[in-house]
Amino acid sequence: MPSRDATTRWEGDLQTGGGNVTLDSSNAGQFRVTFPARTGDPDGMTSPEELIAAAHSSCLAMNFTGTVKRAGFTPGTVDVSAEVTLGPDPDGGFKLTEIAVTLVAKVEGLDKDKFAELAATAEKTCPISKALAGTTITLDASLAE
């Protein structure tokens, strides 16, 4: 499996400086980051937490469809959102305090109990969930009507 990479160039101090995050592997874009935008109004900029939320939601959507297919069902639409919260760390600095994941999917022939089982399995086996295992991750999963 290939590796992926991104780089950040930062200029200035934490409070008044800023940087640009470049998605190098895909060349999909360059995004401005600042600490004030990270801890307050995003003002059109991204943050490490938003990038983690994007990684987590896309990874779980992919992993859920694979989990459903391996169980013998055909996935329809899958909508996943991830909300990553940054907060103070009692040991100093900041840490990710919680990731709230919402997964809504349409899967024909799947009852609610089996859906809940497959959603939980997909969350536990998602590579990004595994990488973030030191953070509290909650999953709210529901079948779309």
CSV table of N, CA and C in Angstrom, one decimal:
chain,number,residue,atom,x,y,z
A,1,MET,N,0.8,-1.2,0.0
A,1,MET,CA,0.0,0.0,0.0
A,1,MET,C,0.9,1.2,0.0
A,2,PRO,N,0.5,2.3,-0.7
A,2,PRO,CA,1.3,3.5,-0.8
A,2,PRO,C,1.2,4.3,0.5
A,3,SER,N,2.1,5.2,0.7
A,3,SER,CA,2.0,6.2,1.7
A,3,SER,C,1.5,7.5,1.1
A,4,ARG,N,1.0,8.3,1.9
A,4,ARG,CA,0.6,9.7,1.5
A,4,ARG,C,1.3,10.7,2.3
A,5,ASP,N,1.4,11.9,1.7
A,5,ASP,CA,2.1,12.9,2.5
A,5,ASP,C,1.6,14.3,2.3
A,6,ALA,N,1.8,15.1,3.3
A,6,ALA,CA,1.4,16.5,3.3
A,6,ALA,C,2.5,17.3,4.0
A,7,THR,N,2.6,18.6,3.6
A,7,THR,CA,3.6,19.4,4.3
A,7,THR,C,3.0,20.7,4.7
A,8,THR,N,3.6,21.3,5.8
A,8,THR,CA,3.2,22.6,6.2
A,8,THR,C,4.4,23.5,6.3
A,9,ARG,N,4.2,24.7,5.8
A,9,ARG,CA,5.3,25.7,6.0
A,9,ARG,C,4.6,26.8,6.8
A,10,TRP,N,5.3,27.1,8.0
A,10,TRP,CA,4.8,28.1,9.0
A,10,TRP,C,5.7,29.2,9.0
A,11,GLU,N,5.2,30.4,9.1
A,11,GLU,CA,6.0,31.6,9.3
A,11,GLU,C,5.5,32.4,10.5
A,12,GLY,N,6.4,32.9,11.4
A,12,GLY,CA,6.0,33.7,12.5
A,12,GLY,C,5.7,32.9,13.7
A,13,ASP,N,5.2,33.6,14.8
A,13,ASP,CA,5.0,32.9,16.0
A,13,ASP,C,3.6,32.3,16.0
A,14,LEU,N,3.2,31.7,17.2
A,14,LEU,CA,1.9,31.0,17.3
A,14,LEU,C,0.7,31.9,17.1
A,15,GLN,N,0.7,33.0,17.8
A,15,GLN,CA,-0.5,33.9,17.8
A,15,GLN,C,-0.6,34.7,16.6
A,16,THR,N,0.5,35.2,16.0
A,16,THR,CA,0.3,36.1,14.8
A,16,THR,C,0.8,35.5,13.5
A,17,GLY,N,1.4,34.3,13.6
A,17,GLY,CA,1.9,33.7,12.4
A,17,GLY,C,0.9,32.8,11.7
A,18,GLY,N,1.3,32.2,10.7
A,18,GLY,CA,0.4,31.3,10.0
A,18,GLY,C,1.2,30.4,9.0
A,19,GLY,N,0.4,29.5,8.5
A,19,GLY,CA,1.1,28.5,7.6
A,19,GLY,C,0.2,28.1,6.5
A,20,ASN,N,0.7,27.3,5.6
A,20,ASN,CA,0.0,26.7,4.5
A,20,ASN,C,0.3,25.2,4.5
A,21,VAL,N,-0.8,24.4,4.5
A,21,VAL,CA,-0.7,23.0,4.5
A,21,VAL,C,-0.9,22.6,3.0
A,22,THR,N,0.0,21.8,2.5
A,22,THR,CA,-0.1,21.3,1.1
A,22,THR,C,-0.3,19.8,1.1
A,23,LEU,N,-1.4,19.4,0.4
A,23,LEU,CA,-1.6,18.0,0.2
A,23,LEU,C,-0.7,17.5,-1.0
A,24,ASP,N,0.4,17.0,-0.6
A,24,ASP,CA,1.5,16.7,-1.6
A,24,ASP,C,1.2,15.5,-2.5
A,25,SER,N,0.7,14.4,-1.9
A,25,SER,CA,0.5,13.2,-2.7
A,25,SER,C,-0.5,13.4,-3.8
A,26,SER,N,-1.6,14.0,-3.5
A,26,SER,CA,-2.7,14.2,-4.5
A,26,SER,C,-2.6,15.5,-5.2
A,27,ASN,N,-1.9,16.4,-4.7
A,27,ASN,CA,-1.8,17.8,-5.2
A,27,ASN,C,-3.2,18.4,-5.3
A,28,ALA,N,-4.1,18.0,-4.3
A,28,ALA,CA,-5.5,18.4,-4.3
A,28,ALA,C,-5.6,19.8,-3.8
A,29,GLY,N,-4.6,20.4,-3.1
A,29,GLY,CA,-4.8,21.7,-2.7
A,29,GLY,C,-3.8,22.2,-1.6
A,30,GLN,N,-3.9,23.5,-1.4
A,30,GLN,CA,-3.1,24.1,-0.3
A,30,GLN,C,-4.1,24.9,0.5
A,31,PHE,N,-3.9,24.8,1.9
A,31,PHE,CA,-4.9,25.3,2.8
A,31,PHE,C,-4.2,26.2,3.8
A,32,ARG,N,-4.7,27.3,4.1
A,32,ARG,CA,-4.2,28.3,5.1
A,32,ARG,C,-4.6,27.8,6.5
A,33,VAL,N,-3.6,27.9,7.5
A,33,VAL,CA,-3.9,27.6,8.9
A,33,VAL,C,-3.3,28.7,9.7
A,34,THR,N,-4.0,29.0,10.8
A,34,THR,CA,-3.5,29.9,11.8
A,34,THR,C,-4.0,29.4,13.2
A,35,PHE,N,-3.3,29.7,14.2
A,35,PHE,CA,-3.8,29.3,15.6
A,35,PHE,C,-5.1,30.0,15.9
A,36,PRO,N,-5.2,31.3,15.7
A,36,PRO,CA,-6.5,31.9,16.0
A,36,PRO,C,-7.7,31.3,15.3
A,37,ALA,N,-7.5,30.9,14.0
A,37,ALA,CA,-8.6,30.3,13.3
A,37,ALA,C,-8.8,28.9,13.8
A,38,ARG,N,-7.8,28.2,14.3
A,38,ARG,CA,-7.9,26.9,14.9
A,38,ARG,C,-8.7,26.9,16.2
A,39,THR,N,-8.6,27.9,17.0
A,39,THR,CA,-9.2,27.9,18.3
A,39,THR,C,-10.4,28.8,18.3
A,40,GLY,N,-10.8,29.5,17.2
A,40,GLY,CA,-11.9,30.4,17.2
A,40,GLY,C,-12.6,30.3,15.9
A,41,ASP,N,-13.0,31.4,15.3
A,41,ASP,CA,-13.7,31.4,14.1
A,41,ASP,C,-12.8,31.0,12.9
A,42,PRO,N,-13.2,30.0,12.2
A,42,PRO,CA,-12.3,29.5,11.1
A,42,PRO,C,-12.0,30.5,10.0
A,43,ASP,N,-12.9,31.4,9.8
A,43,ASP,CA,-12.6,32.5,8.9
A,43,ASP,C,-12.1,32.0,7.5
A,44,GLY,N,-12.7,30.9,7.0
A,44,GLY,CA,-12.3,30.4,5.7
A,44,GLY,C,-11.1,29.6,5.7
A,45,MET,N,-10.5,29.3,6.9
A,45,MET,CA,-9.3,28.5,7.0
A,45,MET,C,-9.6,27.1,7.6
A,46,THR,N,-8.7,26.2,7.4
A,46,THR,CA,-8.9,24.8,7.9
A,46,THR,C,-8.1,24.7,9.2
A,47,SER,N,-8.1,23.6,9.8
A,47,SER,CA,-7.3,23.3,11.0
A,47,SER,C,-6.9,21.8,11.0
A,48,PRO,N,-6.0,21.4,11.8
A,48,PRO,CA,-5.6,20.0,11.9
A,48,PRO,C,-6.9,19.2,12.3
A,49,GLU,N,-7.7,19.7,13.2
A,49,GLU,CA,-8.9,19.0,13.6
A,49,GLU,C,-9.9,18.8,12.5
A,50,GLU,N,-10.0,19.8,11.6
A,50,GLU,CA,-10.9,19.6,10.5
A,50,GLU,C,-10.4,18.6,9.5
A,51,LEU,N,-9.0,18.6,9.3
A,51,LEU,CA,-8.4,17.6,8.4
A,51,LEU,C,-8.5,16.2,9.0
A,52,ILE,N,-8.5,16.1,10.3
A,52,ILE,CA,-8.7,14.8,10.9
A,52,ILE,C,-10.1,14.3,10.8
A,53,ALA,N,-11.1,15.3,10.9
A,53,ALA,CA,-12.5,15.0,10.7
A,53,ALA,C,-12.7,14.5,9.3
A,54,ALA,N,-12.1,15.1,8.3
A,54,ALA,CA,-12.2,14.7,6.9
A,54,ALA,C,-11.7,13.3,6.7
A,55,ALA,N,-10.5,13.1,7.3
A,55,ALA,CA,-9.9,11.8,7.1
A,55,ALA,C,-10.8,10.7,7.8
A,56,HIS,N,-11.3,11.0,9.0
A,56,HIS,CA,-12.1,10.0,9.7
A,56,HIS,C,-13.4,9.7,9.0
A,57,SER,N,-14.1,10.7,8.6
A,57,SER,CA,-15.4,10.5,7.9
A,57,SER,C,-15.2,9.8,6.6
A,58,SER,N,-14.2,10.1,5.8
A,58,SER,CA,-14.0,9.4,4.5
A,58,SER,C,-13.6,8.0,4.7
A,59,CYS,N,-12.7,7.8,5.7
A,59,CYS,CA,-12.2,6.4,6.0
A,59,CYS,C,-13.3,5.5,6.5
A,60,LEU,N,-14.1,6.0,7.4
A,60,LEU,CA,-15.2,5.2,7.9
A,60,LEU,C,-16.3,4.9,6.8
A,61,ALA,N,-16.6,5.9,6.0
A,61,ALA,CA,-17.5,5.6,4.9
A,61,ALA,C,-17.0,4.5,4.0
A,62,MET,N,-15.8,4.5,3.7
A,62,MET,CA,-15.2,3.4,2.9
A,62,MET,C,-15.2,2.1,3.6
A,63,ASN,N,-14.8,2.1,4.9
A,63,ASN,CA,-14.7,0.9,5.7
A,63,ASN,C,-16.1,0.3,5.9
A,64,PHE,N,-17.1,1.2,6.1
A,64,PHE,CA,-18.5,0.7,6.3
A,64,PHE,C,-19.0,0.0,5.1
A,65,THR,N,-18.7,0.5,3.9
A,65,THR,CA,-19.2,-0.1,2.7
A,65,THR,C,-18.5,-1.5,2.5
A,66,GLY,N,-17.3,-1.6,2.8
A,66,GLY,CA,-16.6,-2.9,2.7
A,66,GLY,C,-17.1,-3.9,3.7
A,67,THR,N,-17.4,-3.4,4.9
A,67,THR,CA,-17.9,-4.3,6.0
A,67,THR,C,-19.3,-4.8,5.6
A,68,VAL,N,-20.1,-3.9,5.1
A,68,VAL,CA,-21.5,-4.3,4.6
A,68,VAL,C,-21.4,-5.3,3.5
A,69,LYS,N,-20.5,-5.1,2.5
A,69,LYS,CA,-20.4,-6.0,1.4
A,69,LYS,C,-19.9,-7.4,1.8
A,70,ARG,N,-18.9,-7.4,2.7
A,70,ARG,CA,-18.4,-8.7,3.2
A,70,ARG,C,-19.5,-9.5,4.0
A,71,ALA,N,-20.5,-8.8,4.6
A,71,ALA,CA,-21.6,-9.4,5.3
A,71,ALA,C,-22.7,-9.9,4.3
A,72,GLY,N,-22.5,-9.6,3.0
A,72,GLY,CA,-23.5,-10.1,2.1
A,72,GLY,C,-24.6,-9.1,1.7
A,73,PHE,N,-24.4,-7.9,2.0
A,73,PHE,CA,-25.4,-6.8,1.7
A,73,PHE,C,-24.8,-5.9,0.7
A,74,THR,N,-25.6,-5.1,0.0
A,74,THR,CA,-25.2,-4.1,-0.9
A,74,THR,C,-25.4,-2.7,-0.4
A,75,PRO,N,-24.3,-2.0,-0.1
A,75,PRO,CA,-24.5,-0.7,0.4
A,75,PRO,C,-25.1,0.3,-0.6
A,76,GLY,N,-26.0,1.2,-0.1
A,76,GLY,CA,-26.5,2.2,-1.0
A,76,GLY,C,-25.8,3.5,-0.6
A,77,THR,N,-26.5,4.5,-0.2
A,77,THR,CA,-25.8,5.7,0.2
A,77,THR,C,-25.3,5.7,1.7
A,78,VAL,N,-24.2,6.3,1.9
A,78,VAL,CA,-23.6,6.3,3.2
A,78,VAL,C,-23.2,7.8,3.5
A,79,ASP,N,-23.7,8.4,4.5
A,79,ASP,CA,-23.3,9.7,4.9
A,79,ASP,C,-22.6,9.7,6.3
A,80,VAL,N,-21.4,10.1,6.4
A,80,VAL,CA,-20.6,10.1,7.6
A,80,VAL,C,-20.1,11.5,7.9
A,81,SER,N,-20.3,12.0,9.1
A,81,SER,CA,-19.7,13.2,9.6
A,81,SER,C,-18.9,12.9,10.8
A,82,ALA,N,-17.9,13.7,11.0
A,82,ALA,CA,-17.1,13.6,12.2
A,82,ALA,C,-16.8,14.9,12.7
A,83,GLU,N,-17.0,15.1,14.0
A,83,GLU,CA,-16.8,16.4,14.7
A,83,GLU,C,-15.7,16.2,15.7
A,84,VAL,N,-14.6,16.8,15.5
A,84,VAL,CA,-13.4,16.7,16.3
A,84,VAL,C,-13.3,17.9,17.2
A,85,THR,N,-13.2,17.6,18.5
A,85,THR,CA,-13.1,18.7,19.5
A,85,THR,C,-11.7,18.8,20.1
A,86,LEU,N,-11.2,20.0,20.1
A,86,LEU,CA,-9.9,20.4,20.7
A,86,LEU,C,-10.2,21.0,22.0
A,87,GLY,N,-9.5,20.6,23.0
A,87,GLY,CA,-9.6,21.1,24.4
A,87,GLY,C,-8.3,21.1,25.1
A,88,PRO,N,-8.3,21.7,26.3
A,88,PRO,CA,-7.1,21.8,27.1
A,88,PRO,C,-6.7,20.4,27.6
A,89,ASP,N,-5.4,20.1,27.7
A,89,ASP,CA,-4.9,18.9,28.2
A,89,ASP,C,-4.4,19.2,29.6
A,90,PRO,N,-4.9,18.4,30.6
A,90,PRO,CA,-4.5,18.6,32.0
A,90,PRO,C,-3.0,18.5,32.2
A,91,ASP,N,-2.3,17.8,31.3
A,91,ASP,CA,-0.8,17.7,31.3
A,91,ASP,C,-0.1,18.9,30.6
A,92,GLY,N,-0.9,19.8,30.1
A,92,GLY,CA,-0.3,21.0,29.4
A,92,GLY,C,-0.7,21.0,27.9
A,93,GLY,N,-0.9,22.2,27.4
A,93,GLY,CA,-1.2,22.3,26.0
A,93,GLY,C,-2.6,21.9,25.7
A,94,PHE,N,-2.8,21.3,24.5
A,94,PHE,CA,-4.1,20.9,24.1
A,94,PHE,C,-4.1,19.5,23.7
A,95,LYS,N,-5.3,18.9,23.5
A,95,LYS,CA,-5.5,17.6,23.0
A,95,LYS,C,-6.8,17.4,22.3
A,96,LEU,N,-7.0,16.4,21.5
A,96,LEU,CA,-8.3,16.1,21.0
A,96,LEU,C,-9.1,15.4,22.1
A,97,THR,N,-10.2,16.1,22.5
A,97,THR,CA,-11.0,15.6,23.6
A,97,THR,C,-12.1,14.6,23.3
A,98,GLU,N,-12.6,14.7,22.0
A,98,GLU,CA,-13.7,13.8,21.6
A,98,GLU,C,-13.8,13.9,20.1
A,99,ILE,N,-14.2,12.8,19.5
A,99,ILE,CA,-14.6,12.7,18.1
A,99,ILE,C,-16.0,12.1,18.1
A,100,ALA,N,-17.0,12.9,17.6
A,100,ALA,CA,-18.4,12.5,17.5
A,100,ALA,C,-18.6,12.1,16.1
A,101,VAL,N,-18.9,10.9,15.8
A,101,VAL,CA,-19.1,10.4,14.5
A,101,VAL,C,-20.6,10.1,14.3
A,102,THR,N,-21.2,10.5,13.2
A,102,THR,CA,-22.5,10.2,12.8
A,102,THR,C,-22.5,9.5,11.5
A,103,LEU,N,-23.1,8.3,11.4
A,103,LEU,CA,-23.2,7.5,10.2
A,103,LEU,C,-24.6,7.2,9.9
A,104,VAL,N,-25.1,7.6,8.7
A,104,VAL,CA,-26.5,7.3,8.3
A,104,VAL,C,-26.3,6.6,6.9
A,105,ALA,N,-26.9,5.5,6.8
A,105,ALA,CA,-26.7,4.7,5.6
A,105,ALA,C,-28.0,4.0,5.2
A,106,LYS,N,-28.1,3.8,3.9
A,106,LYS,CA,-29.2,3.1,3.3
A,106,LYS,C,-28.7,1.8,2.8
A,107,VAL,N,-29.2,0.7,3.3
A,107,VAL,CA,-28.7,-0.7,2.9
A,107,VAL,C,-30.0,-1.5,2.9
A,108,GLU,N,-30.3,-1.9,1.7
A,108,GLU,CA,-31.5,-2.8,1.5
A,108,GLU,C,-31.4,-4.1,2.2
A,109,GLY,N,-32.5,-4.6,2.8
A,109,GLY,CA,-32.5,-5.9,3.5
A,109,GLY,C,-31.8,-6.0,4.8
A,110,LEU,N,-31.3,-4.9,5.3
A,110,LEU,CA,-30.5,-4.9,6.6
A,110,LEU,C,-31.4,-4.4,7.7
A,111,ASP,N,-31.6,-5.3,8.7
A,111,ASP,CA,-32.4,-4.8,9.9
A,111,ASP,C,-31.5,-4.0,10.8
A,112,LYS,N,-32.2,-3.3,11.7
A,112,LYS,CA,-31.5,-2.3,12.6
A,112,LYS,C,-30.4,-3.0,13.5
A,113,ASP,N,-30.7,-4.2,14.0
A,113,ASP,CA,-29.7,-4.8,14.9
A,113,ASP,C,-28.4,-5.2,14.1
A,114,LYS,N,-28.6,-5.8,12.9
A,114,LYS,CA,-27.4,-6.1,12.1
A,114,LYS,C,-26.7,-4.9,11.6
A,115,PHE,N,-27.5,-3.8,11.3
A,115,PHE,CA,-26.9,-2.6,10.9
A,115,PHE,C,-26.0,-2.0,12.0
A,116,ALA,N,-26.5,-2.0,13.2
A,116,ALA,CA,-25.8,-1.5,14.4
A,116,ALA,C,-24.5,-2.3,14.6
A,117,GLU,N,-24.6,-3.6,14.4
A,117,GLU,CA,-23.4,-4.5,14.5
A,117,GLU,C,-22.3,-4.2,13.5
A,118,LEU,N,-22.8,-4.0,12.2
A,118,LEU,CA,-21.9,-3.7,11.2
A,118,LEU,C,-21.2,-2.3,11.3
A,119,ALA,N,-22.0,-1.4,11.7
A,119,ALA,CA,-21.5,0.0,11.9
A,119,ALA,C,-20.5,0.0,13.0
A,120,ALA,N,-20.7,-0.7,14.1
A,120,ALA,CA,-19.7,-0.8,15.2
A,120,ALA,C,-18.5,-1.5,14.7
A,121,THR,N,-18.6,-2.6,14.0
A,121,THR,CA,-17.4,-3.3,13.4
A,121,THR,C,-16.6,-2.4,12.5
A,122,ALA,N,-17.3,-1.6,11.6
A,122,ALA,CA,-16.6,-0.7,10.7
A,122,ALA,C,-15.9,0.4,11.5
A,123,GLU,N,-16.5,0.9,12.5
A,123,GLU,CA,-15.8,1.9,13.3
A,123,GLU,C,-14.6,1.4,14.0
A,124,LYS,N,-14.7,0.2,14.6
A,124,LYS,CA,-13.6,-0.4,15.3
A,124,LYS,C,-12.4,-0.8,14.4
A,125,THR,N,-12.7,-1.1,13.1
A,125,THR,CA,-11.7,-1.6,12.2
A,125,THR,C,-11.2,-0.5,11.2
A,126,CYS,N,-11.8,0.6,11.3
A,126,CYS,CA,-11.4,1.7,10.5
A,126,CYS,C,-10.0,2.1,10.8
A,127,PRO,N,-9.0,2.2,9.9
A,127,PRO,CA,-7.7,2.6,10.2
A,127,PRO,C,-7.5,3.9,10.9
A,128,ILE,N,-8.3,4.9,10.5
A,128,ILE,CA,-8.2,6.2,11.2
A,128,ILE,C,-8.8,6.1,12.6
A,129,SER,N,-9.8,5.3,12.8
A,129,SER,CA,-10.3,5.1,14.2
A,129,SER,C,-9.2,4.5,15.1
A,130,LYS,N,-8.5,3.5,14.5
A,130,LYS,CA,-7.4,2.8,15.2
A,130,LYS,C,-6.3,3.8,15.5
A,131,ALA,N,-6.0,4.7,14.6
A,131,ALA,CA,-4.9,5.7,14.8
A,131,ALA,C,-5.3,6.7,15.9
A,132,LEU,N,-6.6,6.9,16.1
A,132,LEU,CA,-7.1,7.9,17.0
A,132,LEU,C,-7.6,7.2,18.3
A,133,ALA,N,-7.2,6.0,18.6
A,133,ALA,CA,-7.7,5.2,19.7
A,133,ALA,C,-7.5,5.8,21.0
A,134,GLY,N,-6.6,6.8,21.2
A,134,GLY,CA,-6.3,7.5,22.4
A,134,GLY,C,-7.4,8.5,22.7
A,135,THR,N,-8.3,8.8,21.8
A,135,THR,CA,-9.3,9.8,21.9
A,135,THR,C,-10.6,9.1,22.0
A,136,THR,N,-11.5,9.7,22.8
A,136,THR,CA,-12.9,9.2,23.0
A,136,THR,C,-13.6,9.4,21.7
A,137,ILE,N,-14.1,8.3,21.1
A,137,ILE,CA,-14.8,8.3,19.8
A,137,ILE,C,-16.2,7.8,20.1
A,138,THR,N,-17.2,8.6,19.8
A,138,THR,CA,-18.6,8.1,19.9
A,138,THR,C,-19.2,7.9,18.5
A,139,LEU,N,-20.1,6.9,18.4
A,139,LEU,CA,-20.7,6.6,17.1
A,139,LEU,C,-22.2,6.6,17.2
A,140,ASP,N,-22.8,7.5,16.4
A,140,ASP,CA,-24.3,7.5,16.3
A,140,ASP,C,-24.6,7.0,14.9
A,141,ALA,N,-25.1,5.8,14.8
A,141,ALA,CA,-25.4,5.2,13.5
A,141,ALA,C,-26.8,4.9,13.4
A,142,SER,N,-27.4,5.2,12.2
A,142,SER,CA,-28.8,4.9,11.9
A,142,SER,C,-29.0,4.6,10.5
A,143,LEU,N,-30.0,3.8,10.3
A,143,LEU,CA,-30.4,3.4,8.9
A,143,LEU,C,-31.3,4.5,8.4
A,144,ALA,N,-31.0,4.9,7.1
A,144,ALA,CA,-31.9,5.9,6.5
A,144,ALA,C,-33.2,5.2,6.0
A,145,GLU,N,-34.2,5.9,6.1
A,145,GLU,CA,-35.5,5.4,5.7
A,145,GLU,C,-35.7,5.5,4.2
